[in-house]
Amino acid sequence: EVQLVESGGGLVQSGGSLRLSCVVSGFTFSDYWMSWVRQAPGKGLEWVANIKQAGTEKNYLDSVKDRFTISRDNAKSSLYLQINSLRVEDTAVYYCARVNWPRFDSWGRGTLVTVSS
Amino acid sequence: QSALTQPPSVSGSPGQSVTISCTGTSSDVGGYNYVSWYQQHPGKAPKVIIYDVSKRPSGVPDRFSGSKSGNTASLTISGLQAEDDADYHCCSYAGSYTWVFGGGTKLTVL
């Protein structure tokens, strides 16, 4: 069974940092692109970043490009998102998603990031 | 990277059909046959129900269908059932390994 489990969210002040993690099981992690998608309270989904299988290519939403860093450790079947200079508008549930090109075919349950001013 | 446009809400009675639109531009919806749709129940993770405009993953009922014309994609749900009451999100590939989602549509089954 494919499973993705996010962690690392929490309450942080504006300007702070967080590192989100996603541990996967049930599939060969190194075979897939992976993405982070977020959802602000009461809003739609928003694609944030993705990373190629070997980590050699990374792409970002323009508004997070200089503050977020996506990475992966294939040996640990883990995906990460380093979030710096947090803003109130970054408040959201952050989902880890597997990319089965070109769709997101498996999702975790998400981790909530709340940024206070 | 502007969000795709979806109606905030739609509704229908059991057994009826509803269609949810998703409007983008020639740089996303109109430029690629890579539109996907996601169903999301409250407090749950999204689930893909349509991909590549009109394909259904195994296990998704054929009551769900997708189409596209120009810069607008559509999701049609026929024979509405109570369990279809959920949020629906469209998504399109936008080139250069980036994606764009719509604002989401809340479907109420009356």
Short mmCIF file of C-alpha atoms in Angstrom, two decimals:
data_model
loop_
_atom_site.label_atom_id
_atom_site.label_comp_id
_atom_site.label_asym_id
_atom_site.label_seq_id
_atom_site.Cartn_x
_atom_site.Cartn_y
_atom_site.Cartn_z
CA GLU A 1 0.00 0.00 0.00
CA VAL A 2 1.31 3.40 -0.99
CA GLN A 3 1.70 5.70 2.02
CA LEU A 4 3.02 9.24 2.37
CA VAL A 5 3.32 10.75 5.85
CA GLU A 6 4.18 14.40 6.36
CA SER A 7 5.53 15.97 9.52
CA GLY A 8 7.27 19.11 10.72
CA GLY A 9 4.45 21.63 10.63
CA GLY A 10 3.60 23.92 13.50
CA LEU A 11 3.09 27.48 14.71
CA VAL A 12 5.89 29.85 13.84
CA GLN A 13 6.33 33.60 13.84
CA SER A 14 6.63 35.61 10.67
CA GLY A 15 10.22 35.53 9.48
CA GLY A 16 10.87 32.12 10.99
CA SER A 17 11.81 28.82 9.40
CA LEU A 18 10.51 25.26 9.28
CA ARG A 19 11.62 22.02 7.70
CA LEU A 20 8.84 19.75 6.50
CA SER A 21 9.42 16.04 5.94
CA CYS A 22 7.54 13.35 4.06
CA VAL A 23 8.36 9.67 4.50
CA VAL A 24 6.96 7.30 1.89
CA SER A 25 6.44 3.56 1.69
CA GLY A 26 4.81 1.05 -0.63
CA PHE A 27 6.63 2.12 -3.79
CA THR A 28 10.14 2.72 -5.10
CA PHE A 29 10.66 6.36 -4.09
CA SER A 30 13.62 6.88 -6.41
CA ASP A 31 11.48 6.10 -9.48
CA TYR A 32 9.24 9.16 -9.13
CA TRP A 33 9.24 12.92 -9.32
CA MET A 34 7.77 14.28 -6.06
CA SER A 35 5.94 17.51 -5.26
CA TRP A 36 4.72 19.71 -2.44
CA VAL A 37 1.23 21.17 -2.79
CA ARG A 38 -0.34 23.49 -0.22
CA GLN A 39 -3.85 24.57 0.69
CA ALA A 40 -4.55 27.73 2.65
CA PRO A 41 -7.55 27.58 5.02
CA GLY A 42 -10.76 27.53 3.00
CA LYS A 43 -8.88 27.93 -0.29
CA GLY A 44 -7.93 25.83 -3.29
CA LEU A 45 -4.83 23.78 -3.85
CA GLU A 46 -1.58 25.46 -4.92
CA TRP A 47 1.40 23.65 -6.41
CA VAL A 48 4.56 24.76 -4.60
CA ALA A 49 7.58 22.76 -5.81
CA ASN A 50 8.76 19.53 -7.38
CA ILE A 51 11.95 17.53 -7.64
CA LYS A 52 13.20 15.00 -10.16
CA GLN A 53 14.03 11.42 -9.24
CA ALA A 54 17.77 11.98 -8.60
CA GLY A 55 17.26 15.48 -7.23
CA THR A 56 19.00 17.00 -10.24
CA GLU A 57 16.11 19.24 -11.22
CA LYS A 58 13.91 21.35 -8.99
CA ASN A 59 11.10 23.74 -9.87
CA TYR A 60 9.22 26.27 -7.74
CA LEU A 61 6.16 28.49 -7.66
CA ASP A 62 7.45 31.99 -8.41
CA SER A 63 6.28 33.43 -5.09
CA VAL A 64 8.33 30.93 -3.04
CA LYS A 65 11.40 30.59 -5.27
CA ASP A 66 13.84 32.48 -3.04
CA ARG A 67 12.53 31.16 0.29
CA PHE A 68 11.66 27.47 -0.18
CA THR A 69 14.06 24.61 -0.95
CA ILE A 70 12.90 21.14 -1.92
CA SER A 71 15.20 18.17 -1.46
CA ARG A 72 15.08 14.39 -1.16
CA ASP A 73 17.01 11.47 0.31
CA ASN A 74 16.29 8.39 -1.78
CA ALA A 75 18.10 6.14 0.70
CA LYS A 76 15.60 7.20 3.35
CA SER A 77 12.58 7.39 1.00
CA SER A 78 12.11 10.93 2.24
CA LEU A 79 11.14 14.28 0.76
CA TYR A 80 11.82 17.61 2.42
CA LEU A 81 10.79 21.24 2.16
CA GLN A 82 12.89 23.89 3.87
CA ILE A 83 10.82 27.03 4.34
CA ASN A 84 12.60 30.25 5.30
CA SER A 85 11.42 33.85 5.85
CA LEU A 86 7.90 32.60 6.54
CA ARG A 87 5.02 34.97 5.81
CA VAL A 88 1.46 34.99 7.12
CA GLU A 89 0.29 34.05 3.60
CA ASP A 90 2.31 30.82 3.81
CA THR A 91 -0.20 29.53 6.38
CA ALA A 92 -1.57 26.32 4.87
CA VAL A 93 -1.74 22.56 5.00
CA TYR A 94 1.28 21.28 3.09
CA TYR A 95 0.79 18.00 1.21
CA CYS A 96 3.45 15.72 -0.15
CA ALA A 97 2.37 14.18 -3.48
CA ARG A 98 3.76 11.59 -5.85
CA VAL A 99 3.96 12.66 -9.48
CA ASN A 100 2.82 9.95 -11.87
CA TRP A 101 3.41 12.12 -14.90
CA PRO A 102 1.60 14.40 -15.33
CA ARG A 103 -0.81 13.85 -12.43
CA PHE A 104 -0.49 13.69 -8.65
CA ASP A 105 -1.64 10.16 -7.97
CA SER A 106 -0.88 9.69 -4.27
CA TRP A 107 -1.09 12.21 -1.47
CA GLY A 108 -0.26 12.35 2.21
CA ARG A 109 -2.68 13.67 4.82
CA GLY A 110 -0.75 16.92 5.10
CA THR A 111 0.96 18.93 7.82
CA LEU A 112 -0.35 22.31 8.99
CA VAL A 113 1.92 25.34 8.97
CA THR A 114 0.58 28.38 10.81
CA VAL A 115 2.47 31.67 10.60
CA SER A 116 1.63 34.35 13.14
CA SER A 117 2.38 38.04 12.76
CA GLN B 1 1.30 31.14 -12.67
CA SER B 2 -2.23 32.52 -12.25
CA ALA B 3 -4.81 30.14 -10.81
CA LEU B 4 -7.33 28.51 -13.10
CA THR B 5 -10.92 29.79 -12.77
CA GLN B 6 -13.60 27.52 -11.33
CA PRO B 7 -17.10 28.38 -10.07
CA PRO B 8 -17.05 28.53 -6.25
CA SER B 9 -20.04 26.24 -5.93
CA VAL B 10 -22.46 24.02 -7.84
CA SER B 11 -25.33 21.86 -6.68
CA GLY B 12 -27.59 19.10 -7.87
CA SER B 13 -30.09 16.54 -6.67
CA PRO B 14 -29.37 12.82 -6.48
CA GLY B 15 -29.55 11.25 -9.91
CA GLN B 16 -28.97 14.53 -11.74
CA SER B 17 -25.85 15.60 -13.65
CA VAL B 18 -23.61 18.55 -12.92
CA THR B 19 -20.72 20.08 -14.85
CA ILE B 20 -17.84 22.04 -13.33
CA SER B 21 -15.82 24.30 -15.60
CA CYS B 22 -12.14 25.18 -15.33
CA THR B 23 -10.84 28.07 -17.43
CA GLY B 24 -7.20 28.80 -18.03
CA THR B 25 -5.10 30.15 -20.87
CA SER B 26 -3.24 28.92 -23.90
CA SER B 27 -0.18 28.54 -21.65
CA ASP B 28 -1.81 25.88 -19.50
CA VAL B 29 -5.23 24.30 -20.19
CA GLY B 30 -5.23 25.19 -23.87
CA GLY B 31 -1.63 24.29 -24.45
CA TYR B 32 -1.48 20.75 -23.09
CA ASN B 33 -3.75 17.73 -22.77
CA TYR B 34 -2.65 17.37 -19.17
CA VAL B 35 -5.69 18.47 -17.18
CA SER B 36 -6.47 16.50 -14.04
CA TRP B 37 -9.30 16.70 -11.52
CA TYR B 38 -9.17 15.96 -7.79
CA GLN B 39 -11.96 15.17 -5.36
CA GLN B 40 -11.48 16.23 -1.75
CA HIS B 41 -13.77 15.44 1.16
CA PRO B 42 -13.53 17.66 4.27
CA GLY B 43 -10.37 17.06 6.24
CA LYS B 44 -9.09 14.52 3.74
CA ALA B 45 -6.33 14.42 1.15
CA PRO B 46 -7.23 15.05 -2.50
CA LYS B 47 -7.83 12.03 -4.75
CA VAL B 48 -7.29 12.06 -8.51
CA ILE B 49 -10.47 11.19 -10.43
CA ILE B 50 -9.58 12.35 -13.97
CA TYR B 51 -6.20 12.78 -15.67
CA ASP B 52 -5.00 13.62 -19.17
CA VAL B 53 -8.30 15.53 -19.68
CA SER B 54 -10.57 12.49 -19.82
CA LYS B 55 -8.90 9.35 -18.43
CA ARG B 56 -10.15 7.70 -15.25
CA PRO B 57 -7.86 5.89 -12.80
CA SER B 58 -8.93 2.37 -11.96
CA GLY B 59 -11.63 2.33 -9.33
CA VAL B 60 -13.17 5.68 -10.29
CA PRO B 61 -16.80 5.22 -11.43
CA ASP B 62 -17.63 6.02 -15.04
CA ARG B 63 -20.13 8.57 -13.73
CA PHE B 64 -17.13 10.92 -13.72
CA SER B 65 -16.02 12.23 -17.10
CA GLY B 66 -13.76 14.98 -18.35
CA SER B 67 -13.44 17.03 -21.50
CA LYS B 68 -11.71 20.11 -22.87
CA SER B 69 -12.44 22.76 -25.45
CA GLY B 70 -9.90 25.46 -26.07
CA ASN B 71 -8.80 27.00 -22.78
CA THR B 72 -11.67 25.48 -20.77
CA ALA B 73 -11.82 22.01 -19.25
CA SER B 74 -14.93 20.46 -17.75
CA LEU B 75 -15.76 17.75 -15.25
CA THR B 76 -19.19 16.14 -15.52
CA ILE B 77 -20.66 13.99 -12.81
CA SER B 78 -23.74 12.08 -13.86
CA GLY B 79 -26.14 10.16 -11.64
CA LEU B 80 -25.20 12.24 -8.60
CA GLN B 81 -24.85 10.34 -5.36
CA ALA B 82 -24.65 11.58 -1.79
CA GLU B 83 -20.97 10.62 -1.54
CA ASP B 84 -20.13 12.96 -4.43
CA ASP B 85 -20.69 15.88 -2.03
CA ALA B 86 -17.11 17.24 -1.89
CA ASP B 87 -14.72 19.85 -3.21
CA TYR B 88 -13.37 19.43 -6.73
CA HIS B 89 -10.10 20.94 -7.95
CA CYS B 90 -8.86 21.15 -11.51
CA CYS B 91 -5.17 21.20 -12.34
CA SER B 92 -3.20 21.78 -15.52
CA TYR B 93 0.40 21.33 -16.51
CA ALA B 94 1.76 24.80 -17.33
CA GLY B 95 5.08 23.97 -18.95
CA SER B 96 8.64 23.95 -17.61
CA TYR B 97 7.71 21.30 -15.05
CA THR B 98 5.21 23.54 -13.26
CA TRP B 99 1.51 23.06 -12.53
CA VAL B 100 -1.40 25.36 -11.78
CA PHE B 101 -4.59 24.53 -9.86
CA GLY B 102 -8.01 26.11 -9.88
CA GLY B 103 -9.62 27.73 -6.85
CA GLY B 104 -11.79 24.69 -6.18
CA THR B 105 -15.54 24.11 -6.49
CA LYS B 106 -17.79 22.95 -3.69
CA LEU B 107 -20.38 20.46 -4.95
CA THR B 108 -23.49 20.16 -2.80
CA VAL B 109 -25.76 17.19 -3.35
CA LEU B 110 -29.18 18.44 -2.30
#
